[in-house]
PDB file of C-alpha atoms in Angstrom:
ATOM      1  CA  UNK A 522      16.625   7.533 -33.139  1.00  0.00           C
ATOM      2  CA  UNK A 523      15.439   7.771 -29.528  1.00  0.00           C
ATOM      3  CA  UNK A 524      13.493   4.890 -28.048  1.00  0.00           C
ATOM      4  CA  UNK A 525       9.853   5.443 -27.084  1.00  0.00           C
ATOM      5  CA  UNK A 526      10.711   4.882 -23.427  1.00  0.00           C
ATOM      6  CA  UNK A 527      13.413   7.559 -23.463  1.00  0.00           C
ATOM      7  CA  UNK A 528      11.048  10.033 -25.115  1.00  0.00           C
ATOM      8  CA  UNK A 529       8.419   9.272 -22.454  1.00  0.00           C
ATOM      9  CA  UNK A 530      10.983   9.778 -19.685  1.00  0.00           C
ATOM     10  CA  UNK A 531      12.067  13.092 -21.161  1.00  0.00           C
ATOM     11  CA  UNK A 532       8.474  14.269 -21.530  1.00  0.00           C
ATOM     12  CA  UNK A 533       7.650  13.192 -17.968  1.00  0.00           C
ATOM     13  CA  UNK A 534      10.566  15.263 -16.689  1.00  0.00           C
ATOM     14  CA  UNK A 535       9.418  18.296 -18.697  1.00  0.00           C
ATOM     15  CA  UNK A 536       5.898  17.930 -17.314  1.00  0.00           C
ATOM     16  CA  UNK A 537       7.277  17.532 -13.772  1.00  0.00           C
ATOM     17  CA  UNK A 538       9.373  20.668 -14.105  1.00  0.00           C
ATOM     18  CA  UNK A 539       6.464  22.664 -15.507  1.00  0.00           C
ATOM     19  CA  UNK A 540       4.081  21.426 -12.789  1.00  0.00           C
ATOM     20  CA  UNK A 541       6.686  21.883 -10.050  1.00  0.00           C
ATOM     21  CA  UNK A 542       6.226  18.258  -9.081  1.00  0.00           C
ATOM     22  CA  UNK A 543       8.098  16.758  -6.142  1.00  0.00           C
ATOM     23  CA  UNK A 544       8.770  13.342  -7.696  1.00  0.00           C
ATOM     24  CA  UNK A 545       8.526  11.335 -10.908  1.00  0.00           C
ATOM     25  CA  UNK A 546       7.218   7.815 -10.310  1.00  0.00           C
ATOM     26  CA  UNK A 547       8.302   5.292 -12.959  1.00  0.00           C
ATOM     27  CA  UNK A 548       6.843   1.800 -13.355  1.00  0.00           C
ATOM     28  CA  UNK A 549      10.190   0.197 -14.126  1.00  0.00           C
ATOM     29  CA  UNK A 550       8.524  -3.147 -14.915  1.00  0.00           C
ATOM     30  CA  UNK A 551       7.451  -1.483 -18.179  1.00  0.00           C
ATOM     31  CA  UNK A 552      11.098  -1.092 -19.190  1.00  0.00           C
ATOM     32  CA  UNK A 553      13.003  -3.760 -21.141  1.00  0.00           C
ATOM     33  CA  UNK A 554      16.084  -2.810 -19.179  1.00  0.00           C
ATOM     34  CA  UNK A 555      16.088  -0.505 -16.190  1.00  0.00           C
ATOM     35  CA  UNK A 556      17.769   2.494 -17.781  1.00  0.00           C
ATOM     36  CA  UNK A 557      16.847   5.986 -16.610  1.00  0.00           C
ATOM     37  CA  UNK A 558      19.305   7.833 -18.821  1.00  0.00           C
ATOM     38  CA  UNK A 559      17.468  11.128 -18.424  1.00  0.00           C
ATOM     39  CA  UNK A 560      18.305  13.739 -15.826  1.00  0.00           C
ATOM     40  CA  UNK A 561      15.489  14.270 -13.345  1.00  0.00           C
ATOM     41  CA  UNK A 562      14.473  17.878 -12.596  1.00  0.00           C
ATOM     42  CA  UNK A 563      16.230  19.457  -9.627  1.00  0.00           C
ATOM     43  CA  UNK A 564      14.489  18.534  -6.379  1.00  0.00           C
ATOM     44  CA  UNK A 565      12.255  16.042  -8.202  1.00  0.00           C
ATOM     45  CA  UNK A 566      13.801  12.569  -7.943  1.00  0.00           C
ATOM     46  CA  UNK A 567      12.776   9.423  -9.783  1.00  0.00           C
ATOM     47  CA  UNK A 568      10.867   6.918  -7.620  1.00  0.00           C
ATOM     48  CA  UNK A 569      10.930   3.431  -9.172  1.00  0.00           C
ATOM     49  CA  UNK A 570       7.782   1.298  -8.767  1.00  0.00           C
ATOM     50  CA  UNK A 571       7.994  -2.468  -9.249  1.00  0.00           C
ATOM     51  CA  UNK A 572       6.353  -5.802  -8.530  1.00  0.00           C
ATOM     52  CA  UNK A 573       9.772  -7.364  -8.111  1.00  0.00           C
ATOM     53  CA  UNK A 574      11.151  -8.019  -4.634  1.00  0.00           C
ATOM     54  CA  UNK A 575      14.183  -6.184  -3.173  1.00  0.00           C
ATOM     55  CA  UNK A 576      16.716  -8.899  -4.077  1.00  0.00           C
ATOM     56  CA  UNK A 577      15.346  -9.357  -7.584  1.00  0.00           C
ATOM     57  CA  UNK A 578      15.268  -5.646  -8.364  1.00  0.00           C
ATOM     58  CA  UNK A 579      18.755  -5.118  -6.931  1.00  0.00           C
ATOM     59  CA  UNK A 580      20.122  -7.514  -9.556  1.00  0.00           C
ATOM     60  CA  UNK A 581      18.229  -5.641 -12.292  1.00  0.00           C
ATOM     61  CA  UNK A 582      19.462  -2.172 -11.341  1.00  0.00           C
ATOM     62  CA  UNK A 583      22.664  -1.052 -13.043  1.00  0.00           C
ATOM     63  CA  UNK A 584      25.412   0.154 -10.716  1.00  0.00           C
ATOM     64  CA  UNK A 585      24.710   3.838 -11.381  1.00  0.00           C
ATOM     65  CA  UNK A 586      21.082   3.474 -10.231  1.00  0.00           C
ATOM     66  CA  UNK A 587      21.715   1.552  -6.998  1.00  0.00           C
ATOM     67  CA  UNK A 588      21.180   4.771  -5.041  1.00  0.00           C
ATOM     68  CA  UNK A 589      17.481   4.544  -5.943  1.00  0.00           C
ATOM     69  CA  UNK A 590      16.985   1.209  -4.187  1.00  0.00           C
ATOM     70  CA  UNK A 591      16.087   2.818  -0.854  1.00  0.00           C
ATOM     71  CA  UNK A 592      13.261   4.811  -2.432  1.00  0.00           C
ATOM     72  CA  UNK A 593      11.942   1.992  -4.623  1.00  0.00           C
ATOM     73  CA  UNK A 594       8.251   1.152  -4.089  1.00  0.00           C
ATOM     74  CA  UNK A 595       7.425  -2.572  -4.065  1.00  0.00           C
ATOM     75  CA  UNK A 596       3.813  -3.366  -4.948  1.00  0.00           C
ATOM     76  CA  UNK A 597       2.134  -6.819  -4.804  1.00  0.00           C
ATOM     77  CA  UNK A 598       3.108  -9.403  -7.418  1.00  0.00           C
ATOM     78  CA  UNK A 599      -0.341  -9.593  -8.939  1.00  0.00           C
ATOM     79  CA  UNK A 600      -2.014  -8.033 -11.951  1.00  0.00           C
ATOM     80  CA  UNK A 601      -4.131  -5.000 -11.174  1.00  0.00           C
ATOM     81  CA  UNK A 602      -5.623  -2.021 -12.930  1.00  0.00           C
ATOM     82  CA  UNK A 603      -3.364   0.908 -13.753  1.00  0.00           C
ATOM     83  CA  UNK A 604      -5.261   3.085 -11.310  1.00  0.00           C
ATOM     84  CA  UNK A 605      -4.827   0.409  -8.644  1.00  0.00           C
ATOM     85  CA  UNK A 606      -1.080   0.405  -9.283  1.00  0.00           C
ATOM     86  CA  UNK A 607      -0.971   4.203  -9.014  1.00  0.00           C
ATOM     87  CA  UNK A 608      -3.027   4.269  -5.812  1.00  0.00           C
ATOM     88  CA  UNK A 609      -0.842   1.697  -4.076  1.00  0.00           C
ATOM     89  CA  UNK A 610       2.329   3.394  -5.283  1.00  0.00           C
ATOM     90  CA  UNK A 611       1.194   6.775  -3.963  1.00  0.00           C
ATOM     91  CA  UNK A 612       0.023   5.361  -0.626  1.00  0.00           C
ATOM     92  CA  UNK A 613       3.281   3.485  -0.013  1.00  0.00           C
ATOM     93  CA  UNK A 614       5.314   6.549  -0.978  1.00  0.00           C
ATOM     94  CA  UNK A 615       3.341   8.609   1.534  1.00  0.00           C
ATOM     95  CA  UNK A 616       3.896   5.992   4.251  1.00  0.00           C
ATOM     96  CA  UNK A 617       7.644   5.980   3.519  1.00  0.00           C
ATOM     97  CA  UNK A 618       7.621   9.799   3.581  1.00  0.00           C
ATOM     98  CA  UNK A 619       9.076   9.956   0.089  1.00  0.00           C
ATOM     99  CA  UNK A 620       6.342  12.485  -0.619  1.00  0.00           C
ATOM    100  CA  UNK A 621       3.854  14.284   1.598  1.00  0.00           C
ATOM    101  CA  UNK A 622       0.200  15.207   1.369  1.00  0.00           C
ATOM    102  CA  UNK A 623      -0.227  18.243  -0.840  1.00  0.00           C
ATOM    103  CA  UNK A 624       2.672  17.373  -3.157  1.00  0.00           C
ATOM    104  CA  UNK A 625       2.201  17.238  -6.903  1.00  0.00           C
ATOM    105  CA  UNK A 626       3.750  14.196  -8.544  1.00  0.00           C
ATOM    106  CA  UNK A 627       4.102  12.776 -12.041  1.00  0.00           C
ATOM    107  CA  UNK A 628       3.384   9.086 -12.546  1.00  0.00           C
ATOM    108  CA  UNK A 629       4.833   7.413 -15.649  1.00  0.00           C
ATOM    109  CA  UNK A 630       3.260   4.029 -16.333  1.00  0.00           C
ATOM    110  CA  UNK A 631       2.830   1.625 -19.226  1.00  0.00           C
ATOM    111  CA  UNK A 632       2.477  -1.935 -20.434  1.00  0.00           C
ATOM    112  CA  UNK A 633       4.659  -4.547 -18.757  1.00  0.00           C
ATOM    113  CA  UNK A 634       3.804  -7.054 -21.504  1.00  0.00           C
ATOM    114  CA  UNK A 635       4.973  -4.664 -24.247  1.00  0.00           C
ATOM    115  CA  UNK A 636       7.801  -3.256 -22.107  1.00  0.00           C
ATOM    116  CA  UNK A 637       6.634   0.224 -23.096  1.00  0.00           C
ATOM    117  CA  UNK A 638       5.937   3.384 -21.119  1.00  0.00           C
ATOM    118  CA  UNK A 639       2.841   5.014 -22.588  1.00  0.00           C
ATOM    119  CA  UNK A 640       1.040   7.210 -20.033  1.00  0.00           C
ATOM    120  CA  UNK A 641       1.971  10.310 -18.021  1.00  0.00           C
ATOM    121  CA  UNK A 642      -0.313  11.437 -15.201  1.00  0.00           C
ATOM    122  CA  UNK A 643      -0.021  14.565 -13.051  1.00  0.00           C
ATOM    123  CA  UNK A 644      -1.404  13.923  -9.578  1.00  0.00           C
ATOM    124  CA  UNK A 645      -2.084  16.631  -7.012  1.00  0.00           C
ATOM    125  CA  UNK A 646      -2.370  14.740  -3.724  1.00  0.00           C
ATOM    126  CA  UNK A 647      -4.212  17.698  -2.194  1.00  0.00           C
ATOM    127  CA  UNK A 648      -7.029  17.562  -4.757  1.00  0.00           C
ATOM    128  CA  UNK A 649      -7.100  14.191  -6.511  1.00  0.00           C
ATOM    129  CA  UNK A 650     -10.101  12.572  -4.809  1.00  0.00           C
ATOM    130  CA  UNK A 651      -9.854   9.464  -6.980  1.00  0.00           C
ATOM    131  CA  UNK A 652      -6.537   8.724  -5.264  1.00  0.00           C
ATOM    132  CA  UNK A 653      -7.088  10.023  -1.720  1.00  0.00           C
ATOM    133  CA  UNK A 654     -10.741  10.325  -0.783  1.00  0.00           C
ATOM    134  CA  UNK A 655     -10.179  12.714   2.130  1.00  0.00           C
ATOM    135  CA  UNK A 656      -7.628  15.293   3.208  1.00  0.00           C
ATOM    136  CA  UNK A 657      -8.889  15.640   6.788  1.00  0.00           C
ATOM    137  CA  UNK A 658      -5.904  13.762   8.163  1.00  0.00           C
ATOM    138  CA  UNK A 659      -2.398  14.255   9.447  1.00  0.00           C
ATOM    139  CA  UNK A 660       0.466  12.073   8.284  1.00  0.00           C
ATOM    140  CA  UNK A 661      -0.102   8.633   6.793  1.00  0.00           C
ATOM    141  CA  UNK A 662       0.412   5.851   9.328  1.00  0.00           C
ATOM    142  CA  UNK A 663       2.584   8.200  11.378  1.00  0.00           C
ATOM    143  CA  UNK A 664       2.832   5.795  14.336  1.00  0.00           C
ATOM    144  CA  UNK A 665       3.423   2.712  12.190  1.00  0.00           C
ATOM    145  CA  UNK A 666       6.742   1.762  10.616  1.00  0.00           C
ATOM    146  CA  UNK A 667       6.570   2.225   6.860  1.00  0.00           C
ATOM    147  CA  UNK A 668       7.704  -1.346   6.181  1.00  0.00           C
ATOM    148  CA  UNK A 669       4.952  -2.678   8.476  1.00  0.00           C
ATOM    149  CA  UNK A 670       2.300  -0.638   6.667  1.00  0.00           C
ATOM    150  CA  UNK A 671       3.688  -1.779   3.307  1.00  0.00           C
ATOM    151  CA  UNK A 672       3.597  -5.448   4.303  1.00  0.00           C
ATOM    152  CA  UNK A 673       0.044  -5.195   5.665  1.00  0.00           C
ATOM    153  CA  UNK A 674      -1.214  -3.352   2.578  1.00  0.00           C
ATOM    154  CA  UNK A 675       0.460  -5.731   0.141  1.00  0.00           C
ATOM    155  CA  UNK A 676      -0.899  -8.746   2.051  1.00  0.00           C
ATOM    156  CA  UNK A 677      -4.380  -7.206   1.998  1.00  0.00           C
ATOM    157  CA  UNK A 678      -4.199  -6.702  -1.777  1.00  0.00           C
ATOM    158  CA  UNK A 679      -3.088 -10.314  -2.257  1.00  0.00           C
ATOM    159  CA  UNK A 680      -5.874 -11.627  -0.019  1.00  0.00           C
ATOM    160  CA  UNK A 681      -8.433  -9.501  -1.852  1.00  0.00           C
ATOM    161  CA  UNK A 682      -7.250 -10.879  -5.185  1.00  0.00           C
ATOM    162  CA  UNK A 683      -6.677 -14.534  -4.361  1.00  0.00           C
ATOM    163  CA  UNK A 684      -8.717 -15.178  -1.230  1.00  0.00           C
ATOM    164  CA  UNK A 685      -8.119 -18.377   0.680  1.00  0.00           C
ATOM    165  CA  UNK A 686      -8.355 -21.627  -1.254  1.00  0.00           C
ATOM    166  CA  UNK A 687     -10.202 -19.724  -3.963  1.00  0.00           C
ATOM    167  CA  UNK A 688     -12.851 -18.393  -1.584  1.00  0.00           C
ATOM    168  CA  UNK A 689     -13.353 -14.648  -0.925  1.00  0.00           C
ATOM    169  CA  UNK A 690     -11.968 -13.263   2.331  1.00  0.00           C
ATOM    170  CA  UNK A 691     -13.135 -10.312   4.382  1.00  0.00           C
ATOM    171  CA  UNK A 692     -11.002  -9.105   7.275  1.00  0.00           C
ATOM    172  CA  UNK A 693      -9.465  -6.077   9.001  1.00  0.00           C
ATOM    173  CA  UNK A 694      -5.871  -5.241   9.880  1.00  0.00           C
ATOM    174  CA  UNK A 695      -5.558  -2.648  12.672  1.00  0.00           C
ATOM    175  CA  UNK A 696      -2.120  -1.021  12.741  1.00  0.00           C
ATOM    176  CA  UNK A 697      -0.632   1.073  15.529  1.00  0.00           C
ATOM    177  CA  UNK A 698      -1.849   2.612  18.835  1.00  0.00           C
ATOM    178  CA  UNK A 699      -2.202  -0.991  19.954  1.00  0.00           C
ATOM    179  CA  UNK A 700      -2.677  -0.358  23.699  1.00  0.00           C
ATOM    180  CA  UNK A 701      -5.724   1.823  23.161  1.00  0.00           C
ATOM    181  CA  UNK A 702      -7.068  -0.473  20.425  1.00  0.00           C
ATOM    182  CA  UNK A 703      -6.888  -3.423  22.831  1.00  0.00           C
ATOM    183  CA  UNK A 704      -8.724  -1.394  25.490  1.00  0.00           C
ATOM    184  CA  UNK A 705     -11.519  -0.589  23.038  1.00  0.00           C
ATOM    185  CA  UNK A 706     -11.965  -4.105  21.687  1.00  0.00           C
ATOM    186  CA  UNK A 707     -12.548  -7.604  22.994  1.00  0.00           C
ATOM    187  CA  UNK A 708     -11.483 -11.112  22.092  1.00  0.00           C
ATOM    188  CA  UNK A 709     -14.003 -13.243  20.191  1.00  0.00           C
ATOM    189  CA  UNK A 710     -11.875 -16.405  20.203  1.00  0.00           C
ATOM    190  CA  UNK A 711      -8.814 -17.664  22.089  1.00  0.00           C
ATOM    191  CA  UNK A 712      -5.865 -15.581  20.925  1.00  0.00           C
ATOM    192  CA  UNK A 713      -4.046 -17.791  18.380  1.00  0.00           C
ATOM    193  CA  UNK A 714      -0.824 -15.723  18.643  1.00  0.00           C
ATOM    194  CA  UNK A 715      -0.447 -15.908  22.421  1.00  0.00           C
ATOM    195  CA  UNK A 716       2.730 -17.591  23.625  1.00  0.00           C
ATOM    196  CA  UNK A 717       4.783 -17.132  20.451  1.00  0.00           C
ATOM    197  CA  UNK A 718       8.020 -15.167  20.350  1.00  0.00           C
ATOM    198  CA  UNK A 719       8.141 -11.660  18.933  1.00  0.00           C
ATOM    199  CA  UNK A 720      10.147 -12.897  15.960  1.00  0.00           C
ATOM    200  CA  UNK A 721       7.617 -15.621  15.180  1.00  0.00           C
ATOM    201  CA  UNK A 722       4.656 -13.217  15.199  1.00  0.00           C
ATOM    202  CA  UNK A 723       6.186 -10.248  13.408  1.00  0.00           C
ATOM    203  CA  UNK A 724       4.395  -9.405  10.176  1.00  0.00           C
ATOM    204  CA  UNK A 725       7.787  -8.779   8.538  1.00  0.00           C
ATOM    205  CA  UNK A 726       8.693 -12.442   9.092  1.00  0.00           C
ATOM    206  CA  UNK A 727       7.971 -14.057   5.678  1.00  0.00           C
ATOM    207  CA  UNK A 728       7.088 -17.396   7.313  1.00  0.00           C
ATOM    208  CA  UNK A 729       4.100 -15.728   9.011  1.00  0.00           C
ATOM    209  CA  UNK A 730       2.284 -14.851   5.784  1.00  0.00           C
ATOM    210  CA  UNK A 731       0.589 -18.236   5.377  1.00  0.00           C
ATOM    211  CA  UNK A 732      -0.533 -18.188   9.022  1.00  0.00           C
ATOM    212  CA  UNK A 733      -2.110 -14.766   8.528  1.00  0.00           C
ATOM    213  CA  UNK A 734      -3.787 -16.048   5.389  1.00  0.00           C
ATOM    214  CA  UNK A 735      -5.303 -18.971   7.338  1.00  0.00           C
ATOM    215  CA  UNK A 736      -6.527 -16.857  10.260  1.00  0.00           C
ATOM    216  CA  UNK A 737      -7.991 -14.240   7.921  1.00  0.00           C
ATOM    217  CA  UNK A 738     -11.027 -16.513   7.574  1.00  0.00           C
ATOM    218  CA  UNK A 739     -11.854 -15.923  11.260  1.00  0.00           C
ATOM    219  CA  UNK A 740     -14.411 -13.245  12.123  1.00  0.00           C
ATOM    220  CA  UNK A 741     -12.928 -10.161  13.726  1.00  0.00           C
ATOM    221  CA  UNK A 742      -9.768  -8.135  13.237  1.00  0.00           C
ATOM    222  CA  UNK A 743      -6.021  -8.583  13.453  1.00  0.00           C
ATOM    223  CA  UNK A 744      -4.363  -6.125  15.858  1.00  0.00           C
ATOM    224  CA  UNK A 745      -0.772  -5.308  14.917  1.00  0.00           C
ATOM    225  CA  UNK A 746       1.627  -3.014  16.741  1.00  0.00           C
ATOM    226  CA  UNK A 747       3.387  -0.147  15.008  1.00  0.00           C
ATOM    227  CA  UNK A 748       6.541  -2.274  15.069  1.00  0.00           C
ATOM    228  CA  UNK A 749       4.815  -5.158  13.295  1.00  0.00           C
ATOM    229  CA  UNK A 750       3.995  -7.554  16.169  1.00  0.00           C
ATOM    230  CA  UNK A 751       0.746  -9.426  15.558  1.00  0.00           C
ATOM    231  CA  UNK A 752      -0.903  -9.184  18.978  1.00  0.00           C
ATOM    232  CA  UNK A 753      -4.079 -11.085  18.210  1.00  0.00           C
ATOM    233  CA  UNK A 754      -6.671 -12.145  15.647  1.00  0.00           C
ATOM    234  CA  UNK A 755     -10.433 -12.524  15.986  1.00  0.00           C
ATOM    235  CA  UNK A 756     -10.818  -9.207  17.806  1.00  0.00           C
ATOM    236  CA  UNK A 757     -14.195  -7.450  18.043  1.00  0.00           C
ATOM    237  CA  UNK A 758     -13.781  -3.698  17.528  1.00  0.00           C
ATOM    238  CA  UNK A 759     -15.792  -0.852  18.979  1.00  0.00           C
ATOM    239  CA  UNK A 760     -17.916   0.722  16.237  1.00  0.00           C
ATOM    240  CA  UNK A 761     -18.409   4.094  17.937  1.00  0.00           C
ATOM    241  CA  UNK A 762     -17.800   7.028  15.640  1.00  0.00           C
ATOM    242  CA  UNK A 763     -19.440   9.314  13.121  1.00  0.00           C
ATOM    243  CA  UNK A 764     -20.842   6.845  10.614  1.00  0.00           C
ATOM    244  CA  UNK A 765     -22.567   9.664   8.717  1.00  0.00           C
ATOM    245  CA  UNK A 766     -19.257  10.494   7.032  1.00  0.00           C
ATOM    246  CA  UNK A 767     -19.110   7.028   5.462  1.00  0.00           C
ATOM    247  CA  UNK A 768     -20.723   6.159   2.113  1.00  0.00           C
ATOM    248  CA  UNK A 769     -24.051   4.360   2.203  1.00  0.00           C
ATOM    249  CA  UNK A 770     -23.968   0.602   1.767  1.00  0.00           C
ATOM    250  CA  UNK A 771     -20.872  -0.247   3.800  1.00  0.00           C
ATOM    251  CA  UNK A 772     -21.372  -3.154   6.188  1.00  0.00           C
ATOM    252  CA  UNK A 773     -20.464  -3.795   9.820  1.00  0.00           C
ATOM    253  CA  UNK A 774     -16.845  -4.632   8.986  1.00  0.00           C
ATOM    254  CA  UNK A 775     -16.203  -1.234   7.423  1.00  0.00           C
ATOM    255  CA  UNK A 776     -18.095   0.608  10.153  1.00  0.00           C
ATOM    256  CA  UNK A 777     -15.898  -1.143  12.731  1.00  0.00           C
ATOM    257  CA  UNK A 778     -12.742  -0.367  10.737  1.00  0.00           C
ATOM    258  CA  UNK A 779     -13.703   3.315  10.584  1.00  0.00           C
ATOM    259  CA  UNK A 780     -14.925   3.468  14.188  1.00  0.00           C
ATOM    260  CA  UNK A 781     -11.724   2.258  15.816  1.00  0.00           C
ATOM    261  CA  UNK A 782      -9.695   4.851  13.898  1.00  0.00           C
ATOM    262  CA  UNK A 783     -12.055   7.589  15.091  1.00  0.00           C
ATOM    263  CA  UNK A 784     -11.262   6.654  18.694  1.00  0.00           C
ATOM    264  CA  UNK A 785      -7.537   5.942  18.344  1.00  0.00           C
ATOM    265  CA  UNK A 786      -4.481   6.915  16.302  1.00  0.00           C
ATOM    266  CA  UNK A 787      -4.589   3.542  14.533  1.00  0.00           C
ATOM    267  CA  UNK A 788      -4.946   3.050  10.798  1.00  0.00           C
ATOM    268  CA  UNK A 789      -7.021   0.160   9.448  1.00  0.00           C
ATOM    269  CA  UNK A 790      -7.078  -1.804   6.213  1.00  0.00           C
ATOM    270  CA  UNK A 791     -10.373  -3.564   5.496  1.00  0.00           C
ATOM    271  CA  UNK A 792     -11.051  -6.156   2.802  1.00  0.00           C
ATOM    272  CA  UNK A 793     -14.626  -6.481   1.574  1.00  0.00           C
ATOM    273  CA  UNK A 794     -15.676 -10.122   1.323  1.00  0.00           C
ATOM    274  CA  UNK A 795     -18.460  -9.305  -1.136  1.00  0.00           C
ATOM    275  CA  UNK A 796     -16.517  -7.135  -3.609  1.00  0.00           C
ATOM    276  CA  UNK A 797     -12.833  -7.766  -2.866  1.00  0.00           C
ATOM    277  CA  UNK A 798     -12.241  -4.005  -2.622  1.00  0.00           C
ATOM    278  CA  UNK A 799      -9.671  -2.773  -0.105  1.00  0.00           C
ATOM    279  CA  UNK A 800     -10.286   0.362   1.944  1.00  0.00           C
ATOM    280  CA  UNK A 801      -7.856   2.221   4.185  1.00  0.00           C
ATOM    281  CA  UNK A 802      -9.307   4.169   7.121  1.00  0.00           C
ATOM    282  CA  UNK A 803      -7.876   6.869   9.356  1.00  0.00           C
ATOM    283  CA  UNK A 804      -9.523   9.376  11.718  1.00  0.00           C
ATOM    284  CA  UNK A 805     -12.862   7.669  11.137  1.00  0.00           C
ATOM    285  CA  UNK A 806     -12.794   8.331   7.388  1.00  0.00           C
ATOM    286  CA  UNK A 807     -11.920   6.415   4.231  1.00  0.00           C
ATOM    287  CA  UNK A 808      -8.465   7.493   3.154  1.00  0.00           C
ATOM    288  CA  UNK A 809      -8.235   5.378   0.013  1.00  0.00           C
ATOM    289  CA  UNK A 810     -10.294   2.794  -1.885  1.00  0.00           C
ATOM    290  CA  UNK A 811      -8.571   0.217  -4.062  1.00  0.00           C
ATOM    291  CA  UNK A 812     -10.808  -1.783  -6.367  1.00  0.00           C
ATOM    292  CA  UNK A 813     -10.384  -5.546  -6.433  1.00  0.00           C
ATOM    293  CA  UNK A 814      -7.214  -6.335  -8.391  1.00  0.00           C
ATOM    294  CA  UNK A 815      -7.443  -8.230 -11.671  1.00  0.00           C
ATOM    295  CA  UNK A 816      -6.435 -11.813 -11.071  1.00  0.00           C
ATOM    296  CA  UNK A 817      -4.193 -13.555 -13.611  1.00  0.00           C
TER     297      UNK A 817
END
């Protein structure tokens, strides 16, 4: 008798083939053992999604699946809603250019506690406004390295969920087009990152995470280069832009996050201190909204 997970994998592949999807996303944390013993449709690869880190997941992957490691999506190690998991998975896949805007995908998710896949969703990235709130954009973070965007997004989700010392945090990460961003902003405090080596202030350096967490309590924004160098914190951003395209009720932080992307090629990630929601902005518009993750 086939296992439930194998039946779900087979059905997901049938749906993907019928819908002419470009990829099948699988939350592999909902599998007892990472076994994808089903052939994916031609031109529609499996994309594993996991909360486990690269080293941990490498040990879990059987030899025959090691080729999938490069296209594995790593999401934050925190509990979140299923829709939150899907949104982050899709956004990171877009940033890594595993899929592109306009692609249809199939997302297979389930219960990690029960180790059971139980839901199949078809997502049209050109029309699904619950995932991507606007299509008036070019590529996702096209002047920012995908690993830099991933680290900034995952850190933002963690900060939104856990805050700092149990207190809510509201801040902005500005990624890419750093020269123009610096021209259109001004320092509110002495730059706490000045004088440190590039290695010490690279967002991909794991030892920097706690420092970023501490400085996230400062008013203003972090400015980060497309290569991941943290140039400064506590930066006041220009708010010029078409605020009429933004939903009513957003505060100064979100207006600033949108405004700087209207004037530059940067992408911003803003954390709401009041709600814990995370919003991604590009071209002066909200690209994606991620509700505050469920904290364990």
